[in-house]
mmCIF file with all atom_site columns, C-alpha atoms in Angstrom:
data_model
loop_
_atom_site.group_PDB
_atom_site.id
_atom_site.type_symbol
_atom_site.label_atom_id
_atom_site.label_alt_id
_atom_site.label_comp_id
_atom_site.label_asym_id
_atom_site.label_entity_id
_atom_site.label_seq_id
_atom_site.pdbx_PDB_ins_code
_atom_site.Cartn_x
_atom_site.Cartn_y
_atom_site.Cartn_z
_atom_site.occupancy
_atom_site.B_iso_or_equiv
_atom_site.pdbx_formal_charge
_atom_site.auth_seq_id
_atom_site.auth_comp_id
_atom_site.auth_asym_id
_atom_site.auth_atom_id
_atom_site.pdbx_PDB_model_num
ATOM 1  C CA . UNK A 1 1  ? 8.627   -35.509 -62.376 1.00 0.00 ? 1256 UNK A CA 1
ATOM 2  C CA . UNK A 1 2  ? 11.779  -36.954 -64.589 1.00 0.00 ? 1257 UNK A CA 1
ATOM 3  C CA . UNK A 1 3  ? 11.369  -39.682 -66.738 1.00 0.00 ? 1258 UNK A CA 1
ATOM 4  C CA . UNK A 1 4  ? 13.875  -42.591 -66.235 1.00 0.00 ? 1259 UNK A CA 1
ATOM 5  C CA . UNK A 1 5  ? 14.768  -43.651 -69.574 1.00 0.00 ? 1260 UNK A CA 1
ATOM 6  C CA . UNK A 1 6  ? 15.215  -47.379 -69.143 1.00 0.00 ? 1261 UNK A CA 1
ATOM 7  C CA . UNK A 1 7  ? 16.447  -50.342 -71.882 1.00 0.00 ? 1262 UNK A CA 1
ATOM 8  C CA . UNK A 1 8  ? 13.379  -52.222 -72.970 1.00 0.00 ? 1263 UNK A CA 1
ATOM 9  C CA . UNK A 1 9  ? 13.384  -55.920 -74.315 1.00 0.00 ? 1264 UNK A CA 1
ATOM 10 C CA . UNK A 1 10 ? 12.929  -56.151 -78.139 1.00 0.00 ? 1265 UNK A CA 1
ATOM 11 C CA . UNK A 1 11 ? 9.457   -58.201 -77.234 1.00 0.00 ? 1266 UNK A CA 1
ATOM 12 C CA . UNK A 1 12 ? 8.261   -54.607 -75.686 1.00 0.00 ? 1267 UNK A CA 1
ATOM 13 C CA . UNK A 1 13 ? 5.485   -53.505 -77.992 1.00 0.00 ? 1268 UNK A CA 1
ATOM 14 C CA . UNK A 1 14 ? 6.236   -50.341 -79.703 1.00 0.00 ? 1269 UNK A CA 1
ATOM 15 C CA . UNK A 1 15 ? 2.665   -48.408 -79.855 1.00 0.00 ? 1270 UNK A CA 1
ATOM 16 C CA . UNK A 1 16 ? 3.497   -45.467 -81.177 1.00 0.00 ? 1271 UNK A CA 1
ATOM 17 C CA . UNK A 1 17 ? 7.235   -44.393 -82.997 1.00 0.00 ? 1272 UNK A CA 1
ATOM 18 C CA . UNK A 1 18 ? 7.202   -40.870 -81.314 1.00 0.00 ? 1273 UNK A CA 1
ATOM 19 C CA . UNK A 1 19 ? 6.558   -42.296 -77.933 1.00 0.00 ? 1274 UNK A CA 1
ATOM 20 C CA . UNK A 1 20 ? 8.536   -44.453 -76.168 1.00 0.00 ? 1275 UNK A CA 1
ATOM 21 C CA . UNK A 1 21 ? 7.679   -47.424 -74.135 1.00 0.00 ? 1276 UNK A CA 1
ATOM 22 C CA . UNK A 1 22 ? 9.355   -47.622 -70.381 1.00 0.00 ? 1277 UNK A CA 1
ATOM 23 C CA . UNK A 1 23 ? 9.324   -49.315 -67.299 1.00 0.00 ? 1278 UNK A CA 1
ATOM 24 C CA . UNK A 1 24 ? 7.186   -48.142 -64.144 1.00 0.00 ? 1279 UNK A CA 1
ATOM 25 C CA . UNK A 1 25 ? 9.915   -47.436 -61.412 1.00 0.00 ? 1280 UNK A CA 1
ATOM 26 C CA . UNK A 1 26 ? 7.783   -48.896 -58.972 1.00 0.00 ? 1281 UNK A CA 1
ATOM 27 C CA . UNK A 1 27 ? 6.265   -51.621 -59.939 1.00 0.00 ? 1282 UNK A CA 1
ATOM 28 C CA . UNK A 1 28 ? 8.469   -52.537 -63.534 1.00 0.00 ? 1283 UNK A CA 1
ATOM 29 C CA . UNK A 1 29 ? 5.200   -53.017 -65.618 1.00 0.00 ? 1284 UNK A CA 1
ATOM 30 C CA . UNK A 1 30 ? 5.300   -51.390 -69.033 1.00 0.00 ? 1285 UNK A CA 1
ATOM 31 C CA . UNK A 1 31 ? 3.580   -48.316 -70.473 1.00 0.00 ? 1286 UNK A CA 1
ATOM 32 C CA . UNK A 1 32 ? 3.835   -45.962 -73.426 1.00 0.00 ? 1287 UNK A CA 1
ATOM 33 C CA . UNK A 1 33 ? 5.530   -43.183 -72.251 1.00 0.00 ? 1288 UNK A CA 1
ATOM 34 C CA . UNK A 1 34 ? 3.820   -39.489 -73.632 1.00 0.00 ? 1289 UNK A CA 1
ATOM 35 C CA . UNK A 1 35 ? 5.804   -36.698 -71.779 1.00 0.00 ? 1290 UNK A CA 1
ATOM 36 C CA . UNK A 1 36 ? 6.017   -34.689 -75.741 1.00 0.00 ? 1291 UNK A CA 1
ATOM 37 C CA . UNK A 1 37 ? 2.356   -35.188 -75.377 1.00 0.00 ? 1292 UNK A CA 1
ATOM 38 C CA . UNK A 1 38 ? 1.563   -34.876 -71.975 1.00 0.00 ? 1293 UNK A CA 1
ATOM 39 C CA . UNK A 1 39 ? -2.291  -34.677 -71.895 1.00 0.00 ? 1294 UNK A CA 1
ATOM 40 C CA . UNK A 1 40 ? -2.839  -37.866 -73.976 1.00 0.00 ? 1295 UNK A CA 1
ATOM 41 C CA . UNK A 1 41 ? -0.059  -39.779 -71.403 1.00 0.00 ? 1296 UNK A CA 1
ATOM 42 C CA . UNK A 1 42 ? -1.600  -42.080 -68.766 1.00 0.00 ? 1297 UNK A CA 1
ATOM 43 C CA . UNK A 1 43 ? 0.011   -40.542 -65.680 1.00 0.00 ? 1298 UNK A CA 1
ATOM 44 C CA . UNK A 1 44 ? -2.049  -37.204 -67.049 1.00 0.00 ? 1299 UNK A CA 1
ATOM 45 C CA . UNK A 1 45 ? -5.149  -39.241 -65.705 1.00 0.00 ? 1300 UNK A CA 1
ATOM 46 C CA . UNK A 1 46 ? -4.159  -38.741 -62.299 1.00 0.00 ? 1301 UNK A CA 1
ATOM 47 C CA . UNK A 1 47 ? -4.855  -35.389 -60.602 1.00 0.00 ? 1302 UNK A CA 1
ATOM 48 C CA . UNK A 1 48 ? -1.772  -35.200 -58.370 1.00 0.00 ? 1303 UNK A CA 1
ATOM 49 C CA . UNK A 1 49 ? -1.915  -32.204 -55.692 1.00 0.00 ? 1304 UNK A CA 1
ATOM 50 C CA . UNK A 1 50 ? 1.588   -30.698 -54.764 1.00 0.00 ? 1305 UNK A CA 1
ATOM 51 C CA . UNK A 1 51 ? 1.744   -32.296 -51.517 1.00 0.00 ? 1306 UNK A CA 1
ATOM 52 C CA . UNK A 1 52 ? 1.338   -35.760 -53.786 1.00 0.00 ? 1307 UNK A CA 1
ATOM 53 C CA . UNK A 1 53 ? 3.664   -34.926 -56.296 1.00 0.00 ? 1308 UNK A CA 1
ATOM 54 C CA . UNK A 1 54 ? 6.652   -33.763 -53.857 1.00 0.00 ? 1309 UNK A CA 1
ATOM 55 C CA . UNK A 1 55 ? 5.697   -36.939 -51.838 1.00 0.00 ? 1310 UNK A CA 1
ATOM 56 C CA . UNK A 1 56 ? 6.155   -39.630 -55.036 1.00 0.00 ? 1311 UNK A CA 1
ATOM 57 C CA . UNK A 1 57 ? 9.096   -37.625 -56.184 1.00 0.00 ? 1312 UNK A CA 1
ATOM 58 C CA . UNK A 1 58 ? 10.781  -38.248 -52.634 1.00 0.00 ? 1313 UNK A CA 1
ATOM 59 C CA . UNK A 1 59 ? 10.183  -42.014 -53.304 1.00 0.00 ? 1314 UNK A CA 1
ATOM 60 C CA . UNK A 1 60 ? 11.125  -42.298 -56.865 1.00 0.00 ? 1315 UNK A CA 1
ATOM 61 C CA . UNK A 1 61 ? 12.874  -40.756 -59.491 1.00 0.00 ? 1316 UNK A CA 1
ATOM 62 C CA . UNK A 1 62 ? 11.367  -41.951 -63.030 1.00 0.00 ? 1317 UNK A CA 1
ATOM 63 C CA . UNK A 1 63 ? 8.125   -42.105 -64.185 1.00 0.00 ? 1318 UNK A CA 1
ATOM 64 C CA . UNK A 1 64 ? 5.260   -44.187 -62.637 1.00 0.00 ? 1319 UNK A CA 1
ATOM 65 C CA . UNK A 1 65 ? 2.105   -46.397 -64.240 1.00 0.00 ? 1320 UNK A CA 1
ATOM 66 C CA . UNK A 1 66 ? -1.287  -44.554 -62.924 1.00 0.00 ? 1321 UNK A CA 1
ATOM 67 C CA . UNK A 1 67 ? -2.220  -47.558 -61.344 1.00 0.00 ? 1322 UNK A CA 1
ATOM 68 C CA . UNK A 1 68 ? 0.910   -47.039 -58.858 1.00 0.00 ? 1323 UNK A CA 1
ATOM 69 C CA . UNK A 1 69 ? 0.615   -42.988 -58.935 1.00 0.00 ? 1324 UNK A CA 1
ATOM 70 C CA . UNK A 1 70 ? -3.001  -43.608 -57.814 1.00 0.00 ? 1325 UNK A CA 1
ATOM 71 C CA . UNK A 1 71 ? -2.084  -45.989 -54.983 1.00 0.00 ? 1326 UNK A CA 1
ATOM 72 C CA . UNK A 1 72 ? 0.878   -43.724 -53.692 1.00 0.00 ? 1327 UNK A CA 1
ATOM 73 C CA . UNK A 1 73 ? -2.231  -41.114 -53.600 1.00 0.00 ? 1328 UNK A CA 1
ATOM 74 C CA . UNK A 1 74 ? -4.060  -42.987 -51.393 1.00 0.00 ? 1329 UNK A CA 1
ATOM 75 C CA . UNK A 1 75 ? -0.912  -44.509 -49.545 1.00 0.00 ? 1330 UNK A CA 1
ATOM 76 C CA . UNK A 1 76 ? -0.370  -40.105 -48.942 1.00 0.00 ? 1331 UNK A CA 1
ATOM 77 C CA . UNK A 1 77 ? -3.904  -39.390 -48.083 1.00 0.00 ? 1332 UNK A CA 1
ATOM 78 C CA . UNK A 1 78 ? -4.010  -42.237 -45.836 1.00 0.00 ? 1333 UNK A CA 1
ATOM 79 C CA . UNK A 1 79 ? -0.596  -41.312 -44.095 1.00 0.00 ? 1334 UNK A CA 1
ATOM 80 C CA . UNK A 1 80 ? -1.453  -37.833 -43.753 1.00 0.00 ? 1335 UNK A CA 1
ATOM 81 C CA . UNK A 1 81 ? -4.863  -37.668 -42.479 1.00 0.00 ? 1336 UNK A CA 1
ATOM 82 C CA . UNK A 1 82 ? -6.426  -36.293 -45.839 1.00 0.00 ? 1337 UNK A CA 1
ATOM 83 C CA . UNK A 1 83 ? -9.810  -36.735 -46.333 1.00 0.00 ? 1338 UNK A CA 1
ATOM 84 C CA . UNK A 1 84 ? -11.259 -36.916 -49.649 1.00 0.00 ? 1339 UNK A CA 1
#
């Protein structure tokens, strides 16, 4: 997936200096963004299958919060008969 790099408001909390925080394309809530550290980033929390991944990469083109990777999951699942 490719992260949108997008122009944050100086009120946007910056957690860590290394990191970066960005808007969810879907849902414009903010989040640290890890992709240098990919298994301590919060999209890493969501197991995406291929299927999943080519599906939310259809729909958007930057990076997502896991609370909206984890309800395009289900919106997939749901949409494509997948049972869990």
């Amino acid at each position: 997936m490719y992260a949108l790099i997008l122009h944050f408001p100086t009120f946007a909390p910056m957690l860590h200096p290394k990191h970066e925080v960005i808007y969810c394309d879907r849902c414009s809530a903010t989040f640290e963004c890890k992709a240098n550290s990919f298994t301590k980033c919060q999209c890493s929390t969501v197991q995406l299958t291929l299927n999943e991944v080519q599906y939310v990469s259809e729909l958007y083109e930057g990076c997502l919060c896991a609370k909206c990777l984890l309800e395009l999951q289900q919106e997939y699942r749901e949409e494509n008969g997948v049972v869990q």
